[in-house]
N, CA, C and O atoms as a CHARMM CRD file, in Angstrom:
* protein
*
  272
    1    1 MET  N      7.10500  24.58400 -15.76400 PROA 1      0.00000
    2    1 MET  CA     7.51400  23.21000 -15.52500 PROA 1      0.00000
    3    1 MET  C      6.62300  22.58600 -14.46300 PROA 1      0.00000
    4    1 MET  O      6.11800  23.26300 -13.56700 PROA 1      0.00000
    5    2 GLY  N      6.44800  21.30000 -14.58500 PROA 2      0.00000
    6    2 GLY  CA     5.68100  20.55600 -13.61200 PROA 2      0.00000
    7    2 GLY  C      6.52200  19.41700 -13.05300 PROA 2      0.00000
    8    2 GLY  O      7.65300  19.18600 -13.47900 PROA 2      0.00000
    9    3 VAL  N      5.94700  18.72300 -12.10200 PROA 3      0.00000
   10    3 VAL  CA     6.61700  17.58600 -11.49200 PROA 3      0.00000
   11    3 VAL  C      5.70200  16.37900 -11.61500 PROA 3      0.00000
   12    3 VAL  O      4.51800  16.44900 -11.28500 PROA 3      0.00000
   13    4 LYS  N      6.24800  15.28700 -12.08500 PROA 4      0.00000
   14    4 LYS  CA     5.49900  14.04400 -12.23600 PROA 4      0.00000
   15    4 LYS  C      6.09500  13.00100 -11.30000 PROA 4      0.00000
   16    4 LYS  O      7.31400  12.84200 -11.24000 PROA 4      0.00000
   17    5 ILE  N      5.24000  12.29000 -10.56900 PROA 5      0.00000
   18    5 ILE  CA     5.69500  11.18900  -9.73400 PROA 5      0.00000
   19    5 ILE  C      5.58400   9.90900 -10.55100 PROA 5      0.00000
   20    5 ILE  O      4.54300   9.64500 -11.15200 PROA 5      0.00000
   21    6 LYS  N      6.63900   9.11900 -10.57800 PROA 6      0.00000
   22    6 LYS  CA     6.70400   7.93000 -11.42200 PROA 6      0.00000
   23    6 LYS  C      6.38700   6.65200 -10.64400 PROA 6      0.00000
   24    6 LYS  O      6.85600   5.57400 -11.00900 PROA 6      0.00000
   25    7 ILE  N      5.60400   6.76500  -9.58500 PROA 7      0.00000
   26    7 ILE  CA     5.40400   5.63000  -8.69000 PROA 7      0.00000
   27    7 ILE  C      4.65000   4.47100  -9.34200 PROA 7      0.00000
   28    7 ILE  O      4.91700   3.31600  -9.00900 PROA 7      0.00000
   29    8 LYS  N      3.73100   4.73600 -10.24700 PROA 8      0.00000
   30    8 LYS  CA     2.97300   3.64600 -10.87600 PROA 8      0.00000
   31    8 LYS  C      3.91000   2.71000 -11.63000 PROA 8      0.00000
   32    8 LYS  O      3.84400   1.49300 -11.45600 PROA 8      0.00000
   33    9 GLU  N      4.77000   3.26400 -12.45600 PROA 9      0.00000
   34    9 GLU  CA     5.73400   2.46900 -13.21800 PROA 9      0.00000
   35    9 GLU  C      6.67600   1.71000 -12.28000 PROA 9      0.00000
   36    9 GLU  O      6.95800   0.53100 -12.49400 PROA 9      0.00000
   37   10 ILE  N      7.15200   2.38300 -11.25700 PROA 10     0.00000
   38   10 ILE  CA     8.07100   1.76500 -10.30100 PROA 10     0.00000
   39   10 ILE  C      7.36900   0.63500  -9.55300 PROA 10     0.00000
   40   10 ILE  O      7.93200  -0.44700  -9.38500 PROA 10     0.00000
   41   11 ARG  N      6.14600   0.88700  -9.10700 PROA 11     0.00000
   42   11 ARG  CA     5.36600  -0.12000  -8.37200 PROA 11     0.00000
   43   11 ARG  C      5.12600  -1.35100  -9.23400 PROA 11     0.00000
   44   11 ARG  O      5.33200  -2.47900  -8.78600 PROA 11     0.00000
   45   12 GLU  N      4.68700  -1.13300 -10.47500 PROA 12     0.00000
   46   12 GLU  CA     4.40000  -2.25800 -11.36700 PROA 12     0.00000
   47   12 GLU  C      5.66400  -3.05800 -11.68100 PROA 12     0.00000
   48   12 GLU  O      5.62400  -4.28900 -11.69600 PROA 12     0.00000
   49   13 ASN  N      6.77400  -2.38400 -11.93000 PROA 13     0.00000
   50   13 ASN  CA     8.03600  -3.07100 -12.21300 PROA 13     0.00000
   51   13 ASN  C      8.52200  -3.90200 -11.02900 PROA 13     0.00000
   52   13 ASN  O      9.19300  -4.91800 -11.21000 PROA 13     0.00000
   53   14 ALA  N      8.17900  -3.46300  -9.81300 PROA 14     0.00000
   54   14 ALA  CA     8.57800  -4.18600  -8.60700 PROA 14     0.00000
   55   14 ALA  C      7.60300  -5.31100  -8.25600 PROA 14     0.00000
   56   14 ALA  O      7.87400  -6.11000  -7.36000 PROA 14     0.00000
   57   15 GLY  N      6.46200  -5.37600  -8.96700 PROA 15     0.00000
   58   15 GLY  CA     5.49800  -6.44600  -8.73700 PROA 15     0.00000
   59   15 GLY  C      4.53900  -6.20600  -7.58900 PROA 15     0.00000
   60   15 GLY  O      3.95000  -7.15500  -7.06900 PROA 15     0.00000
   61   16 TYR  N      4.37100  -4.96100  -7.18300 PROA 16     0.00000
   62   16 TYR  CA     3.43600  -4.62400  -6.10600 PROA 16     0.00000
   63   16 TYR  C      2.08300  -4.23900  -6.70100 PROA 16     0.00000
   64   16 TYR  O      2.01600  -3.64800  -7.77900 PROA 16     0.00000
   65   17 THR  N      1.01000  -4.57700  -5.99200 PROA 17     0.00000
   66   17 THR  CA    -0.31500  -4.10700  -6.37200 PROA 17     0.00000
   67   17 THR  C     -0.54900  -2.74200  -5.72300 PROA 17     0.00000
   68   17 THR  O      0.17500  -2.34000  -4.81200 PROA 17     0.00000
   69   18 GLN  N     -1.56900  -2.04300  -6.20600 PROA 18     0.00000
   70   18 GLN  CA    -1.92700  -0.77500  -5.56900 PROA 18     0.00000
   71   18 GLN  C     -2.30500  -1.01400  -4.11700 PROA 18     0.00000
   72   18 GLN  O     -1.92700  -0.23100  -3.24600 PROA 18     0.00000
   73   19 ARG  N     -3.03500  -2.06900  -3.84600 PROA 19     0.00000
   74   19 ARG  CA    -3.46500  -2.37700  -2.47800 PROA 19     0.00000
   75   19 ARG  C     -2.26300  -2.59200  -1.57300 PROA 19     0.00000
   76   19 ARG  O     -2.23800  -2.09000  -0.44900 PROA 19     0.00000
   77   20 GLN  N     -1.26200  -3.33200  -2.04800 PROA 20     0.00000
   78   20 GLN  CA    -0.06700  -3.59100  -1.23700 PROA 20     0.00000
   79   20 GLN  C      0.66000  -2.29400  -0.89700 PROA 20     0.00000
   80   20 GLN  O      1.03800  -2.07100   0.25400 PROA 20     0.00000
   81   21 LEU  N      0.85100  -1.44600  -1.89100 PROA 21     0.00000
   82   21 LEU  CA     1.56100  -0.19500  -1.62900 PROA 21     0.00000
   83   21 LEU  C      0.73400   0.73200  -0.75900 PROA 21     0.00000
   84   21 LEU  O      1.27400   1.39800   0.12400 PROA 21     0.00000
   85   22 ALA  N     -0.57100   0.78400  -0.99600 PROA 22     0.00000
   86   22 ALA  CA    -1.43400   1.61400  -0.15200 PROA 22     0.00000
   87   22 ALA  C     -1.33600   1.17100   1.30100 PROA 22     0.00000
   88   22 ALA  O     -1.28000   2.00800   2.20200 PROA 22     0.00000
   89   23 ASP  N     -1.31300  -0.13800   1.53500 PROA 23     0.00000
   90   23 ASP  CA    -1.17700  -0.65800   2.89900 PROA 23     0.00000
   91   23 ASP  C      0.16100  -0.25800   3.51200 PROA 23     0.00000
   92   23 ASP  O      0.22100   0.12200   4.68100 PROA 23     0.00000
   93   24 ILE  N      1.22800  -0.34300   2.73100 PROA 24     0.00000
   94   24 ILE  CA     2.55700   0.03600   3.22100 PROA 24     0.00000
   95   24 ILE  C      2.57800   1.51100   3.60300 PROA 24     0.00000
   96   24 ILE  O      3.17900   1.88800   4.61000 PROA 24     0.00000
   97   25 LEU  N      1.92000   2.34600   2.79600 PROA 25     0.00000
   98   25 LEU  CA     1.89500   3.78800   3.04400 PROA 25     0.00000
   99   25 LEU  C      0.88400   4.18900   4.10900 PROA 25     0.00000
  100   25 LEU  O      0.95400   5.29100   4.65300 PROA 25     0.00000
  101   26 GLY  N     -0.06500   3.28900   4.41100 PROA 26     0.00000
  102   26 GLY  CA    -1.09500   3.60900   5.39600 PROA 26     0.00000
  103   26 GLY  C     -2.16400   4.52700   4.83800 PROA 26     0.00000
  104   26 GLY  O     -2.73800   5.33800   5.56400 PROA 26     0.00000
  105   27 ILE  N     -2.43400   4.39800   3.52900 PROA 27     0.00000
  106   27 ILE  CA    -3.46600   5.21400   2.88300 PROA 27     0.00000
  107   27 ILE  C     -4.44800   4.28700   2.16600 PROA 27     0.00000
  108   27 ILE  O     -4.19900   3.08700   2.05000 PROA 27     0.00000
  109   28 ASN  N     -5.55600   4.84100   1.69000 PROA 28     0.00000
  110   28 ASN  CA    -6.50500   3.98300   0.97100 PROA 28     0.00000
  111   28 ASN  C     -6.17100   3.96100  -0.52400 PROA 28     0.00000
  112   28 ASN  O     -5.39000   4.77300  -1.02000 PROA 28     0.00000
  113   29 ASP  N     -6.78800   3.00200  -1.22200 PROA 29     0.00000
  114   29 ASP  CA    -6.50800   2.80100  -2.64600 PROA 29     0.00000
  115   29 ASP  C     -6.76800   4.05300  -3.48600 PROA 29     0.00000
  116   29 ASP  O     -5.99400   4.37100  -4.38800 PROA 29     0.00000
  117   30 SER  N     -7.85000   4.75700  -3.18900 PROA 30     0.00000
  118   30 SER  CA    -8.18900   5.92800  -4.00500 PROA 30     0.00000
  119   30 SER  C     -7.14700   7.03400  -3.84400 PROA 30     0.00000
  120   30 SER  O     -6.85700   7.74500  -4.80600 PROA 30     0.00000
  121   31 ASN  N     -6.58200   7.19000  -2.65200 PROA 31     0.00000
  122   31 ASN  CA    -5.51800   8.18700  -2.46700 PROA 31     0.00000
  123   31 ASN  C     -4.27300   7.79900  -3.26400 PROA 31     0.00000
  124   31 ASN  O     -3.62700   8.65400  -3.86900 PROA 31     0.00000
  125   32 LEU  N     -3.94200   6.50900  -3.26300 PROA 32     0.00000
  126   32 LEU  CA    -2.78800   6.06500  -4.04000 PROA 32     0.00000
  127   32 LEU  C     -3.04400   6.26200  -5.52700 PROA 32     0.00000
  128   32 LEU  O     -2.14200   6.67100  -6.25800 PROA 32     0.00000
  129   33 ARG  N     -4.24400   5.98100  -5.98000 PROA 33     0.00000
  130   33 ARG  CA    -4.60000   6.19600  -7.38700 PROA 33     0.00000
  131   33 ARG  C     -4.40800   7.66600  -7.76600 PROA 33     0.00000
  132   33 ARG  O     -3.89000   7.97400  -8.83900 PROA 33     0.00000
  133   34 ASN  N     -4.82600   8.56000  -6.88600 PROA 34     0.00000
  134   34 ASN  CA    -4.64300   9.99400  -7.13000 PROA 34     0.00000
  135   34 ASN  C     -3.16500  10.36800  -7.20800 PROA 34     0.00000
  136   34 ASN  O     -2.77000  11.17900  -8.04600 PROA 34     0.00000
  137   35 ILE  N     -2.35700   9.78100  -6.34200 PROA 35     0.00000
  138   35 ILE  CA    -0.91400  10.02800  -6.37500 PROA 35     0.00000
  139   35 ILE  C     -0.34100   9.52500  -7.69700 PROA 35     0.00000
  140   35 ILE  O      0.40200  10.24200  -8.36700 PROA 35     0.00000
  141   36 GLU  N     -0.68800   8.28700  -8.07400 PROA 36     0.00000
  142   36 GLU  CA    -0.14600   7.68500  -9.28800 PROA 36     0.00000
  143   36 GLU  C     -0.55800   8.45100 -10.55600 PROA 36     0.00000
  144   36 GLU  O      0.19900   8.50200 -11.52600 PROA 36     0.00000
  145   37 ASN  N     -1.74200   9.03500 -10.54300 PROA 37     0.00000
  146   37 ASN  CA    -2.23000   9.76300 -11.71000 PROA 37     0.00000
  147   37 ASN  C     -1.91200  11.25200 -11.65200 PROA 37     0.00000
  148   37 ASN  O     -2.39900  12.03300 -12.47000 PROA 37     0.00000
  149   38 ASN  N     -1.09200  11.63700 -10.68100 PROA 38     0.00000
  150   38 ASN  CA    -0.65300  13.02600 -10.52700 PROA 38     0.00000
  151   38 ASN  C     -1.81700  13.99900 -10.36700 PROA 38     0.00000
  152   38 ASN  O     -1.78400  15.11400 -10.88700 PROA 38     0.00000
  153   39 TYR  N     -2.84500  13.56600  -9.64200 PROA 39     0.00000
  154   39 TYR  CA    -3.99500  14.42000  -9.34800 PROA 39     0.00000
  155   39 TYR  C     -3.82500  15.15900  -8.02200 PROA 39     0.00000
  156   39 TYR  O     -4.78500  15.72500  -7.50000 PROA 39     0.00000
  157   40 ILE  N     -2.63000  15.15800  -7.48700 PROA 40     0.00000
  158   40 ILE  CA    -2.37700  15.77300  -6.18700 PROA 40     0.00000
  159   40 ILE  C     -1.47600  16.98700  -6.34900 PROA 40     0.00000
  160   40 ILE  O     -0.74100  17.10400  -7.32900 PROA 40     0.00000
  161   41 LYS  N     -1.54000  17.87600  -5.38600 PROA 41     0.00000
  162   41 LYS  CA    -0.67600  19.06000  -5.39200 PROA 41     0.00000
  163   41 LYS  C      0.45200  18.92800  -4.37200 PROA 41     0.00000
  164   41 LYS  O      1.44800  19.64800  -4.44100 PROA 41     0.00000
  165   42 SER  N      0.28800  18.00100  -3.42300 PROA 42     0.00000
  166   42 SER  CA     1.31900  17.79800  -2.41000 PROA 42     0.00000
  167   42 SER  C      1.30300  16.33600  -1.96900 PROA 42     0.00000
  168   42 SER  O      0.31800  15.61900  -2.15000 PROA 42     0.00000
  169   43 ILE  N      2.40800  15.92600  -1.39500 PROA 43     0.00000
  170   43 ILE  CA     2.54500  14.56800  -0.87100 PROA 43     0.00000
  171   43 ILE  C      3.39300  14.64800   0.38800 PROA 43     0.00000
  172   43 ILE  O      4.35000  15.41900   0.45600 PROA 43     0.00000
  173   44 LYS  N      3.03800  13.85400   1.37300 PROA 44     0.00000
  174   44 LYS  CA     3.78000  13.87100   2.62900 PROA 44     0.00000
  175   44 LYS  C      5.20800  13.37400   2.42300 PROA 44     0.00000
  176   44 LYS  O      5.44200  12.39900   1.70900 PROA 44     0.00000
  177   45 LEU  N      6.14800  14.05100   3.05200 PROA 45     0.00000
  178   45 LEU  CA     7.54000  13.61200   2.99000 PROA 45     0.00000
  179   45 LEU  C      7.69100  12.19400   3.52400 PROA 45     0.00000
  180   45 LEU  O      8.52800  11.43100   3.04300 PROA 45     0.00000
  181   46 GLU  N      6.88900  11.84700   4.50700 PROA 46     0.00000
  182   46 GLU  CA     6.91400  10.49500   5.07200 PROA 46     0.00000
  183   46 GLU  C      6.59600   9.46100   3.98900 PROA 46     0.00000
  184   46 GLU  O      7.23000   8.40700   3.93800 PROA 46     0.00000
  185   47 HSD  N      5.62600   9.75200   3.12900 PROA 47     0.00000
  186   47 HSD  CA     5.26200   8.81700   2.06300 PROA 47     0.00000
  187   47 HSD  C      6.37400   8.70100   1.02600 PROA 47     0.00000
  188   47 HSD  O      6.63200   7.61400   0.50800 PROA 47     0.00000
  189   48 ILE  N      7.02500   9.80800   0.72500 PROA 48     0.00000
  190   48 ILE  CA     8.15400   9.77800  -0.20700 PROA 48     0.00000
  191   48 ILE  C      9.26300   8.89600   0.35900 PROA 48     0.00000
  192   48 ILE  O      9.83200   8.06000  -0.34400 PROA 48     0.00000
  193   49 GLU  N      9.55700   9.09500   1.62800 PROA 49     0.00000
  194   49 GLU  CA    10.60300   8.30700   2.27100 PROA 49     0.00000
  195   49 GLU  C     10.26100   6.81900   2.26100 PROA 49     0.00000
  196   49 GLU  O     11.12200   5.99000   1.96600 PROA 49     0.00000
  197   50 ILE  N      9.02600   6.47700   2.57500 PROA 50     0.00000
  198   50 ILE  CA     8.60100   5.07000   2.59300 PROA 50     0.00000
  199   50 ILE  C      8.72200   4.46500   1.19700 PROA 50     0.00000
  200   50 ILE  O      9.19600   3.33800   1.05300 PROA 50     0.00000
  201   51 MET  N      8.30200   5.19700   0.17200 PROA 51     0.00000
  202   51 MET  CA     8.39700   4.67400  -1.19100 PROA 51     0.00000
  203   51 MET  C      9.85100   4.46800  -1.59800 PROA 51     0.00000
  204   51 MET  O     10.18400   3.45000  -2.20500 PROA 51     0.00000
  205   52 CYS  N     10.71000   5.41100  -1.27400 PROA 52     0.00000
  206   52 CYS  CA    12.12900   5.27200  -1.60700 PROA 52     0.00000
  207   52 CYS  C     12.74800   4.07100  -0.90700 PROA 52     0.00000
  208   52 CYS  O     13.51700   3.32800  -1.51600 PROA 52     0.00000
  209   53 ARG  N     12.42200   3.87500   0.36000 PROA 53     0.00000
  210   53 ARG  CA    12.95000   2.72100   1.08600 PROA 53     0.00000
  211   53 ARG  C     12.37900   1.41100   0.56100 PROA 53     0.00000
  212   53 ARG  O     13.11000   0.43500   0.38900 PROA 53     0.00000
  213   54 THR  N     11.06800   1.38700   0.30500 PROA 54     0.00000
  214   54 THR  CA    10.40900   0.16700  -0.15700 PROA 54     0.00000
  215   54 THR  C     10.98900  -0.30700  -1.48100 PROA 54     0.00000
  216   54 THR  O     11.25400  -1.49600  -1.65800 PROA 54     0.00000
  217   55 PHE  N     11.18700   0.61800  -2.40800 PROA 55     0.00000
  218   55 PHE  CA    11.65700   0.25200  -3.74700 PROA 55     0.00000
  219   55 PHE  C     13.15400   0.43300  -3.93200 PROA 55     0.00000
  220   55 PHE  O     13.68200   0.21800  -5.02300 PROA 55     0.00000
  221   56 LYS  N     13.83700   0.82900  -2.86200 PROA 56     0.00000
  222   56 LYS  CA    15.28800   1.03200  -2.88600 PROA 56     0.00000
  223   56 LYS  C     15.68800   1.95500  -4.04800 PROA 56     0.00000
  224   56 LYS  O     16.53600   1.62900  -4.87800 PROA 56     0.00000
  225   57 ILE  N     15.03200   3.11700  -4.06000 PROA 57     0.00000
  226   57 ILE  CA    15.30000   4.12000  -5.08700 PROA 57     0.00000
  227   57 ILE  C     15.62000   5.45300  -4.42000 PROA 57     0.00000
  228   57 ILE  O     15.40700   5.62600  -3.22000 PROA 57     0.00000
  229   58 THR  N     16.12800   6.38100  -5.20500 PROA 58     0.00000
  230   58 THR  CA    16.40600   7.72000  -4.69700 PROA 58     0.00000
  231   58 THR  C     15.22900   8.64200  -5.00700 PROA 58     0.00000
  232   58 THR  O     14.34800   8.31200  -5.80000 PROA 58     0.00000
  233   59 PHE  N     15.24000   9.78100  -4.37100 PROA 59     0.00000
  234   59 PHE  CA    14.23800  10.81200  -4.62000 PROA 59     0.00000
  235   59 PHE  C     14.20200  11.15700  -6.11000 PROA 59     0.00000
  236   59 PHE  O     13.12600  11.29400  -6.69300 PROA 59     0.00000
  237   60 ASP  N     15.37200  11.29600  -6.71700 PROA 60     0.00000
  238   60 ASP  CA    15.46900  11.65700  -8.13400 PROA 60     0.00000
  239   60 ASP  C     14.82800  10.61800  -9.04200 PROA 60     0.00000
  240   60 ASP  O     14.29800  10.96200 -10.09800 PROA 60     0.00000
  241   61 GLU  N     14.87100   9.36500  -8.64700 PROA 61     0.00000
  242   61 GLU  CA    14.26800   8.30700  -9.45400 PROA 61     0.00000
  243   61 GLU  C     12.74700   8.29500  -9.33500 PROA 61     0.00000
  244   61 GLU  O     12.06100   7.76900 -10.21100 PROA 61     0.00000
  245   62 LEU  N     12.22400   8.86100  -8.27200 PROA 62     0.00000
  246   62 LEU  CA    10.79200   8.86500  -8.01100 PROA 62     0.00000
  247   62 LEU  C     10.06500   9.99000  -8.74600 PROA 62     0.00000
  248   62 LEU  O      8.88600   9.85900  -9.07500 PROA 62     0.00000
  249   63 PHE  N     10.76100  11.08500  -9.00200 PROA 63     0.00000
  250   63 PHE  CA    10.13500  12.26300  -9.61400 PROA 63     0.00000
  251   63 PHE  C     10.79400  12.61400 -10.94300 PROA 63     0.00000
  252   63 PHE  O     11.94900  12.27500 -11.20200 PROA 63     0.00000
  253   64 GLU  N     10.01700  13.30600 -11.77600 PROA 64     0.00000
  254   64 GLU  CA    10.49700  13.75300 -13.07600 PROA 64     0.00000
  255   64 GLU  C      9.94600  15.15000 -13.34900 PROA 64     0.00000
  256   64 GLU  O      8.77000  15.41300 -13.09900 PROA 64     0.00000
  257   65 LEU  N     10.78000  16.03400 -13.85500 PROA 65     0.00000
  258   65 LEU  CA    10.33100  17.36500 -14.26400 PROA 65     0.00000
  259   65 LEU  C      9.71700  17.27000 -15.65800 PROA 65     0.00000
  260   65 LEU  O     10.26700  16.62500 -16.55100 PROA 65     0.00000
  261   66 THR  N      8.57600  17.91900 -15.82800 PROA 66     0.00000
  262   66 THR  CA     7.90500  17.91800 -17.13800 PROA 66     0.00000
  263   66 THR  C      7.85900  19.33500 -17.67200 PROA 66     0.00000
  264   66 THR  O      8.12100  20.28800 -16.93800 PROA 66     0.00000
  265   67 LYS  N      7.53000  19.47900 -18.93600 PROA 67     0.00000
  266   67 LYS  CA     7.48800  20.80100 -19.56200 PROA 67     0.00000
  267   67 LYS  C      6.08200  21.38500 -19.59600 PROA 67     0.00000
  268   67 LYS  O      5.80600  22.24600 -20.43100 PROA 67     0.00000
  269   68 ASN  N      5.19700  20.95200 -18.72900 PROA 68     0.00000
  270   68 ASN  CA     3.80700  21.44300 -18.71100 PROA 68     0.00000
  271   68 ASN  C      3.75400  22.89500 -18.42200 PROA 68     0.00000
  272   68 ASN  O      2.67000  23.47500 -18.36900 PROA 68     0.00000
């Protein structure tokens, strides 16, 4: 099983650009792109918390288990 972060869909539905969210998280655009495309192996808990607060979602809504 794998874990997929659904932040791209959530960000787009909320009307945020990648630049806006990257600024909120304090990271650059390319790092956010890597997060959105699941090219990462880890993510800071601080970033998860910021995304959940920004989009008013739960941890469970941010991640999805896959059958990879």
